[in-house]
Amino acid sequence: MDAELMSPQKSILILAIALSALVTGCRSPDIYYWGHYENLVYITYAKPDKATPELQVRVMEEDMHKAISANKPLPPGFRAHLGNLYYQLGKADLALQEFQKEKAQFPESAVLMDRLAGNLTKK
Amino acid sequence: MSARFLSLGLLIAALALTGCVMQKPCDYTNFLAHPPRSIVVLPPLNQSTDIKGTYGYLSTVTRPIAEMGFYVFPVAEVDQLMKENGLPTAGEMHAVSLGKIGEIIGADSVLYVTLRNYGSKYQVLSSVTTVTADAKLVDVKSGLTLWEGTATAQQSSGDSGGGVIGALVTAAVTQVVNSATDPAHDVSSLANFQLFTPKKYGLLHGCYFPKEKE
């Protein structure tokens, strides 16, 4: 390739490819399908008026479908958060299901999930 | 032209190296003796002047740790549970005994984070957003420190829209989130990636880390 013929656009493109190779080199593919879980946690605090349980549940239910399509597991905490949202909407039975699924997927969560499940009937 | 490419290469290398230098490798003796399966991350102590720091940081900490193979307890639900039990601030949560955390949450280990910087400094023509986090992982049963680390991530307003930093920040801009306009939240993601994932300084792999990726 004649160096004089290389346009600025072309060098930018090459730089972009080099950068993306660098970035992907540092990061192997994720274990989990994250969807919007962490962003929802963020707006729960940053924009509590907008992050209604209804909206969050809708987004998380969509994420669950996408995780199935992507053939990836849901991340730690996802189902616990969804269960808590169901609880806030008065759907204790759905909340219990999610806490049980979190516990089944991650036995490390057993103590906390049993506690959250226990609180469903207490309140 | 070849000189230009060389300089580009050097620039890339320099960008890649910053963030990893000037730290001595971590001592993993305790970590290897008490490898945790699960980590509970308490809301960080916030030494910055920005009150948004606590939750801006807390909502970027789960992913890098979980992707290293650990169970990370749901951060918002843990925070809520603590508040319902009479602990309204991060300072009070950090003072809870390890025994109590083991009993209530069932965690193998606790991650205590202090935010030294969180926020943007505005200069004449641009702004620089900095997040600095110090983190300490403590074994619940023995009380031993399993790992300690610190990371700083910075982004200047000129970086927005690309470059290495832009590409590394994982926070997806979505309809739901784009109303939130805290640049330090994105920089938190980068700080956490630098804090937990580098070899020799970051966490070792947990039990959910795929064997084939080791």
Short mmCIF file of C-alpha atoms in Angstrom, two decimals:
data_model
loop_
_atom_site.label_atom_id
_atom_site.label_comp_id
_atom_site.label_asym_id
_atom_site.label_seq_id
_atom_site.Cartn_x
_atom_site.Cartn_y
_atom_site.Cartn_z
CA MET A 1 0.00 0.00 0.00
CA ASP A 2 1.34 3.42 -0.97
CA ALA A 3 1.52 5.50 2.16
CA GLU A 4 0.71 8.74 0.34
CA LEU A 5 -2.63 7.30 -0.78
CA MET A 6 -3.87 6.59 2.72
CA SER A 7 -6.66 9.00 3.52
CA PRO A 8 -7.20 10.35 7.03
CA GLN A 9 -10.47 8.38 7.11
CA LYS A 10 -8.57 5.20 6.43
CA SER A 11 -6.06 5.81 9.19
CA ILE A 12 -8.90 6.55 11.59
CA LEU A 13 -10.56 3.29 10.57
CA ILE A 14 -7.35 1.36 11.17
CA LEU A 15 -6.93 3.04 14.53
CA ALA A 16 -10.50 2.13 15.44
CA ILE A 17 -9.90 -1.51 14.52
CA ALA A 18 -6.68 -1.54 16.54
CA LEU A 19 -8.46 -0.03 19.53
CA SER A 20 -11.35 -2.47 19.39
CA ALA A 21 -8.91 -5.38 19.13
CA LEU A 22 -7.13 -4.01 22.17
CA VAL A 23 -10.33 -3.63 24.15
CA THR A 24 -11.73 -7.05 23.28
CA GLY A 25 -8.32 -8.53 24.02
CA CYS A 26 -8.66 -7.33 27.62
CA ARG A 27 -12.19 -8.61 28.06
CA SER A 28 -13.43 -12.10 27.41
CA PRO A 29 -17.15 -12.55 26.71
CA ASP A 30 -19.43 -12.12 29.69
CA ILE A 31 -20.65 -15.15 31.64
CA TYR A 32 -24.08 -13.60 32.18
CA TYR A 33 -26.76 -11.76 30.26
CA TRP A 34 -26.87 -8.47 32.16
CA GLY A 35 -29.61 -6.62 30.35
CA HIS A 36 -30.61 -3.54 32.34
CA TYR A 37 -30.18 -4.91 35.86
CA GLU A 38 -27.46 -2.52 37.05
CA ASN A 39 -28.94 0.46 35.21
CA LEU A 40 -32.26 -0.19 36.94
CA VAL A 41 -30.52 -0.29 40.30
CA TYR A 42 -28.94 3.03 39.38
CA ILE A 43 -32.16 4.80 38.44
CA THR A 44 -33.91 3.34 41.47
CA TYR A 45 -31.73 5.75 43.43
CA ALA A 46 -31.00 8.48 40.86
CA LYS A 47 -34.51 8.84 39.42
CA PRO A 48 -36.88 7.22 41.90
CA ASP A 49 -39.90 8.96 40.35
CA LYS A 50 -39.16 7.44 36.94
CA ALA A 51 -37.95 4.03 38.10
CA THR A 52 -41.38 2.78 39.09
CA PRO A 53 -41.71 -0.92 39.94
CA GLU A 54 -44.06 -1.28 36.93
CA LEU A 55 -41.44 0.06 34.52
CA GLN A 56 -38.63 -1.95 36.09
CA VAL A 57 -40.62 -5.19 35.96
CA ARG A 58 -41.44 -4.64 32.30
CA VAL A 59 -37.78 -4.07 31.44
CA MET A 60 -36.60 -7.05 33.49
CA GLU A 61 -39.18 -9.40 32.00
CA GLU A 62 -37.96 -8.38 28.53
CA ASP A 63 -34.38 -8.96 29.64
CA MET A 64 -35.30 -12.47 30.77
CA HIS A 65 -36.60 -13.31 27.30
CA LYS A 66 -33.47 -11.88 25.74
CA ALA A 67 -31.28 -13.92 28.10
CA ILE A 68 -33.05 -17.08 26.91
CA SER A 69 -32.53 -16.07 23.25
CA ALA A 70 -28.88 -15.33 23.98
CA ASN A 71 -28.60 -18.69 25.78
CA LYS A 72 -26.91 -17.04 28.76
CA PRO A 73 -27.73 -17.26 32.47
CA LEU A 74 -29.13 -14.30 34.38
CA PRO A 75 -26.59 -12.63 36.65
CA PRO A 76 -26.40 -12.83 40.46
CA GLY A 77 -29.04 -10.62 42.07
CA PHE A 78 -31.24 -10.27 38.99
CA ARG A 79 -34.07 -12.51 40.20
CA ALA A 80 -33.80 -11.19 43.76
CA HIS A 81 -34.28 -7.66 42.47
CA LEU A 82 -37.19 -8.73 40.26
CA GLY A 83 -38.76 -10.56 43.20
CA ASN A 84 -38.51 -7.43 45.33
CA LEU A 85 -40.24 -5.44 42.57
CA TYR A 86 -43.07 -7.99 42.38
CA TYR A 87 -43.41 -7.68 46.13
CA GLN A 88 -43.69 -3.89 45.84
CA LEU A 89 -46.50 -4.43 43.32
CA GLY A 90 -48.33 -6.68 45.76
CA LYS A 91 -47.56 -9.88 43.83
CA ALA A 92 -46.18 -11.94 46.70
CA ASP A 93 -46.56 -15.27 44.89
CA LEU A 94 -44.45 -14.11 41.95
CA ALA A 95 -41.93 -12.58 44.37
CA LEU A 96 -41.57 -15.91 46.17
CA GLN A 97 -40.97 -17.70 42.87
CA GLU A 98 -38.15 -15.33 41.97
CA PHE A 99 -36.47 -15.65 45.37
CA GLN A 100 -36.64 -19.43 45.03
CA LYS A 101 -35.17 -19.29 41.53
CA GLU A 102 -32.31 -17.05 42.70
CA LYS A 103 -31.59 -19.60 45.44
CA ALA A 104 -31.76 -22.52 43.01
CA GLN A 105 -29.36 -20.84 40.56
CA PHE A 106 -27.02 -19.56 43.29
CA PRO A 107 -27.17 -21.63 46.51
CA GLU A 108 -24.86 -19.00 48.12
CA SER A 109 -27.92 -16.74 48.31
CA ALA A 110 -29.96 -19.16 50.46
CA VAL A 111 -29.81 -17.28 53.78
CA LEU A 112 -30.81 -13.95 52.25
CA MET A 113 -33.45 -15.40 49.91
CA ASP A 114 -35.09 -17.33 52.78
CA ARG A 115 -35.10 -14.09 54.77
CA LEU A 116 -36.69 -12.11 51.93
CA ALA A 117 -39.22 -14.90 51.37
CA GLY A 118 -40.01 -14.92 55.09
CA ASN A 119 -40.59 -11.16 55.05
CA LEU A 120 -43.27 -11.61 52.35
CA THR A 121 -45.65 -13.19 54.82
CA LYS A 122 -44.58 -11.07 57.79
CA LYS A 123 -45.48 -7.67 56.37
CA MET B 1 3.40 7.58 7.32
CA SER B 2 5.14 4.70 9.02
CA ALA B 3 6.37 7.11 11.69
CA ARG B 4 2.81 8.21 12.17
CA PHE B 5 1.69 4.64 12.64
CA LEU B 6 4.48 4.05 15.09
CA SER B 7 3.32 7.04 17.10
CA LEU B 8 -0.25 5.76 16.97
CA GLY B 9 0.98 2.41 18.21
CA LEU B 10 2.86 4.06 21.05
CA LEU B 11 -0.22 6.06 21.94
CA ILE B 12 -2.33 2.90 22.07
CA ALA B 13 0.27 1.16 24.20
CA ALA B 14 0.45 4.13 26.56
CA LEU B 15 -3.32 4.18 26.92
CA ALA B 16 -3.35 0.48 27.60
CA LEU B 17 -0.70 0.69 30.29
CA THR B 18 -2.03 3.54 32.33
CA GLY B 19 -4.17 2.20 35.11
CA CYS B 20 -1.99 -0.87 35.62
CA VAL B 21 1.27 0.79 36.64
CA MET B 22 2.69 1.79 39.99
CA GLN B 23 1.05 -0.87 42.12
CA LYS B 24 2.85 -3.77 43.67
CA PRO B 25 1.29 -7.18 43.03
CA CYS B 26 -1.25 -8.29 45.54
CA ASP B 27 -0.55 -10.88 48.25
CA TYR B 28 -3.11 -13.64 47.74
CA THR B 29 -2.12 -15.88 50.67
CA ASN B 30 -5.30 -15.26 52.67
CA PHE B 31 -7.49 -15.33 49.59
CA LEU B 32 -6.16 -18.77 48.64
CA ALA B 33 -6.57 -20.04 52.21
CA HIS B 34 -10.19 -18.83 52.44
CA PRO B 35 -11.52 -18.61 48.88
CA PRO B 36 -14.95 -16.96 49.05
CA ARG B 37 -17.86 -18.09 46.90
CA SER B 38 -20.01 -15.09 47.68
CA ILE B 39 -19.40 -11.38 48.25
CA VAL B 40 -21.72 -8.82 49.78
CA VAL B 41 -20.89 -5.27 48.71
CA LEU B 42 -21.99 -2.67 51.23
CA PRO B 43 -22.80 0.85 50.01
CA PRO B 44 -19.46 2.70 49.90
CA LEU B 45 -18.31 5.31 52.38
CA ASN B 46 -18.39 8.49 50.36
CA GLN B 47 -15.57 10.94 51.02
CA SER B 48 -16.34 12.95 47.90
CA THR B 49 -18.54 16.02 48.03
CA ASP B 50 -21.06 14.48 45.64
CA ILE B 51 -23.89 12.74 47.48
CA LYS B 52 -24.74 10.83 44.27
CA GLY B 53 -21.48 8.92 44.69
CA THR B 54 -22.80 6.25 47.03
CA TYR B 55 -25.40 4.90 44.64
CA GLY B 56 -23.66 5.90 41.42
CA TYR B 57 -20.86 3.64 42.55
CA LEU B 58 -23.00 0.86 44.06
CA SER B 59 -24.82 0.34 40.76
CA THR B 60 -21.60 -0.38 38.84
CA VAL B 61 -19.92 -2.80 41.22
CA THR B 62 -21.88 -6.03 40.70
CA ARG B 63 -20.96 -6.80 37.12
CA PRO B 64 -17.15 -6.88 37.25
CA ILE B 65 -17.16 -8.96 40.45
CA ALA B 66 -19.81 -11.41 39.23
CA GLU B 67 -17.93 -11.79 35.94
CA MET B 68 -14.86 -12.84 37.97
CA GLY B 69 -16.97 -15.78 39.14
CA PHE B 70 -18.44 -14.73 42.50
CA TYR B 71 -21.99 -14.64 43.73
CA VAL B 72 -22.71 -10.97 44.42
CA PHE B 73 -25.69 -10.34 46.68
CA PRO B 74 -28.35 -7.99 45.25
CA VAL B 75 -26.95 -4.58 46.21
CA ALA B 76 -30.25 -2.68 46.35
CA GLU B 77 -31.98 -5.36 48.42
CA VAL B 78 -29.08 -5.58 50.88
CA ASP B 79 -29.14 -1.79 51.24
CA GLN B 80 -32.90 -1.86 51.79
CA LEU B 81 -32.68 -4.66 54.36
CA MET B 82 -30.03 -2.75 56.31
CA LYS B 83 -32.09 0.43 56.26
CA GLU B 84 -35.17 -1.42 57.46
CA ASN B 85 -33.07 -2.70 60.35
CA GLY B 86 -32.15 0.74 61.60
CA LEU B 87 -28.96 1.40 59.63
CA PRO B 88 -29.67 4.40 57.40
CA THR B 89 -26.10 5.28 56.37
CA ALA B 90 -23.15 3.52 54.78
CA GLY B 91 -21.07 4.39 57.85
CA GLU B 92 -23.47 2.52 60.12
CA MET B 93 -23.61 -0.43 57.71
CA HIS B 94 -19.80 -0.67 57.66
CA ALA B 95 -19.83 -0.87 61.46
CA VAL B 96 -22.01 -4.01 61.55
CA SER B 97 -20.09 -6.99 62.94
CA LEU B 98 -19.01 -9.77 60.60
CA GLY B 99 -20.95 -12.26 62.70
CA LYS B 100 -24.15 -10.32 62.17
CA ILE B 101 -23.54 -10.09 58.41
CA GLY B 102 -22.97 -13.83 58.28
CA GLU B 103 -26.18 -14.44 60.19
CA ILE B 104 -28.44 -12.04 58.28
CA ILE B 105 -27.06 -12.27 54.74
CA GLY B 106 -25.08 -15.51 54.76
CA ALA B 107 -22.16 -14.00 52.86
CA ASP B 108 -18.69 -15.59 52.81
CA SER B 109 -17.01 -12.21 52.50
CA VAL B 110 -17.75 -8.50 52.70
CA LEU B 111 -16.42 -5.84 50.36
CA TYR B 112 -15.87 -2.50 52.07
CA VAL B 113 -15.39 0.37 49.63
CA THR B 114 -14.38 3.97 50.27
CA LEU B 115 -14.92 6.49 47.51
CA ARG B 116 -12.12 9.02 47.66
CA ASN B 117 -13.19 10.86 44.53
CA TYR B 118 -16.47 10.93 42.69
CA GLY B 119 -17.45 13.75 40.39
CA SER B 120 -16.40 16.31 37.81
CA LYS B 121 -14.07 19.28 38.03
CA TYR B 122 -14.88 22.00 35.54
CA GLN B 123 -12.00 23.83 33.91
CA VAL B 124 -11.98 26.61 31.36
CA LEU B 125 -12.72 24.59 28.28
CA SER B 126 -13.47 21.12 29.54
CA SER B 127 -14.31 19.03 32.54
CA VAL B 128 -12.52 16.08 34.10
CA THR B 129 -14.52 13.39 35.85
CA THR B 130 -12.65 11.29 38.39
CA VAL B 131 -13.65 8.26 40.42
CA THR B 132 -11.23 6.81 42.98
CA ALA B 133 -12.22 3.77 45.01
CA ASP B 134 -10.36 1.91 47.76
CA ALA B 135 -11.69 -1.58 48.39
CA LYS B 136 -11.07 -4.25 51.00
CA LEU B 137 -12.46 -7.78 50.94
CA VAL B 138 -12.81 -9.37 54.38
CA ASP B 139 -13.51 -13.02 55.19
CA VAL B 140 -16.64 -13.26 57.36
CA LYS B 141 -15.57 -16.34 59.36
CA SER B 142 -11.93 -15.49 60.10
CA GLY B 143 -12.02 -11.69 59.85
CA LEU B 144 -8.90 -11.82 57.67
CA THR B 145 -8.39 -9.36 54.83
CA LEU B 146 -8.48 -11.45 51.65
CA TRP B 147 -7.67 -8.72 49.15
CA GLU B 148 -7.18 -4.98 48.95
CA GLY B 149 -7.11 -2.73 45.94
CA THR B 150 -7.45 0.81 44.74
CA ALA B 151 -8.29 2.27 41.36
CA THR B 152 -8.73 5.66 39.78
CA ALA B 153 -10.53 6.26 36.52
CA GLN B 154 -10.68 9.58 34.75
CA GLN B 155 -12.50 10.88 31.75
CA SER B 156 -12.22 14.36 30.31
CA SER B 157 -15.14 15.89 28.48
CA GLY B 158 -13.12 15.67 25.25
CA ASP B 159 -13.09 11.88 25.48
CA SER B 160 -16.81 11.48 25.14
CA GLY B 161 -17.98 9.59 22.12
CA GLY B 162 -15.21 7.07 21.74
CA GLY B 163 -11.65 6.16 22.46
CA VAL B 164 -10.45 3.49 24.80
CA ILE B 165 -12.29 4.83 27.81
CA GLY B 166 -15.57 5.28 25.97
CA ALA B 167 -15.35 1.77 24.63
CA LEU B 168 -14.64 0.24 28.02
CA VAL B 169 -17.48 1.91 29.83
CA THR B 170 -20.18 -0.69 29.80
CA ALA B 171 -23.16 1.34 30.89
CA ALA B 172 -25.58 1.06 28.05
CA VAL B 173 -27.34 4.24 27.11
CA THR B 174 -30.95 3.26 26.96
CA GLN B 175 -34.26 5.03 26.95
CA VAL B 176 -34.65 4.28 30.62
CA VAL B 177 -31.32 5.63 31.70
CA ASN B 178 -30.57 8.50 29.39
CA SER B 179 -32.38 10.94 31.60
CA ALA B 180 -29.72 10.40 34.23
CA THR B 181 -26.84 12.74 33.48
CA ASP B 182 -24.10 11.89 35.95
CA PRO B 183 -20.85 11.31 34.05
CA ALA B 184 -19.18 9.93 37.18
CA HIS B 185 -21.58 6.99 37.05
CA ASP B 186 -20.03 5.86 33.76
CA VAL B 187 -16.52 6.49 35.07
CA SER B 188 -17.38 4.29 38.08
CA SER B 189 -17.84 1.35 35.71
CA LEU B 190 -14.34 1.90 34.41
CA ALA B 191 -12.87 2.31 37.90
CA ASN B 192 -14.46 -0.97 38.97
CA PHE B 193 -13.23 -2.77 35.88
CA GLN B 194 -9.68 -1.57 36.70
CA LEU B 195 -10.09 -2.41 40.37
CA PHE B 196 -11.28 -6.00 40.22
CA THR B 197 -10.19 -7.55 36.94
CA PRO B 198 -6.43 -7.00 36.34
CA LYS B 199 -4.20 -10.02 36.83
CA LYS B 200 -1.83 -9.72 39.84
CA TYR B 201 -3.84 -6.84 41.36
CA GLY B 202 -7.47 -7.76 40.97
CA LEU B 203 -9.57 -10.53 42.47
CA LEU B 204 -8.73 -14.16 41.78
CA HIS B 205 -11.40 -16.13 39.95
CA GLY B 206 -14.40 -17.41 41.88
CA CYS B 207 -16.31 -20.66 41.58
CA TYR B 208 -18.57 -19.52 38.71
CA PHE B 209 -15.69 -18.54 36.47
CA PRO B 210 -15.75 -20.97 33.51
CA LYS B 211 -12.89 -23.47 33.59
CA GLU B 212 -12.30 -23.16 29.84
CA LYS B 213 -11.59 -19.44 30.21
CA GLU B 214 -8.93 -19.88 32.91
#
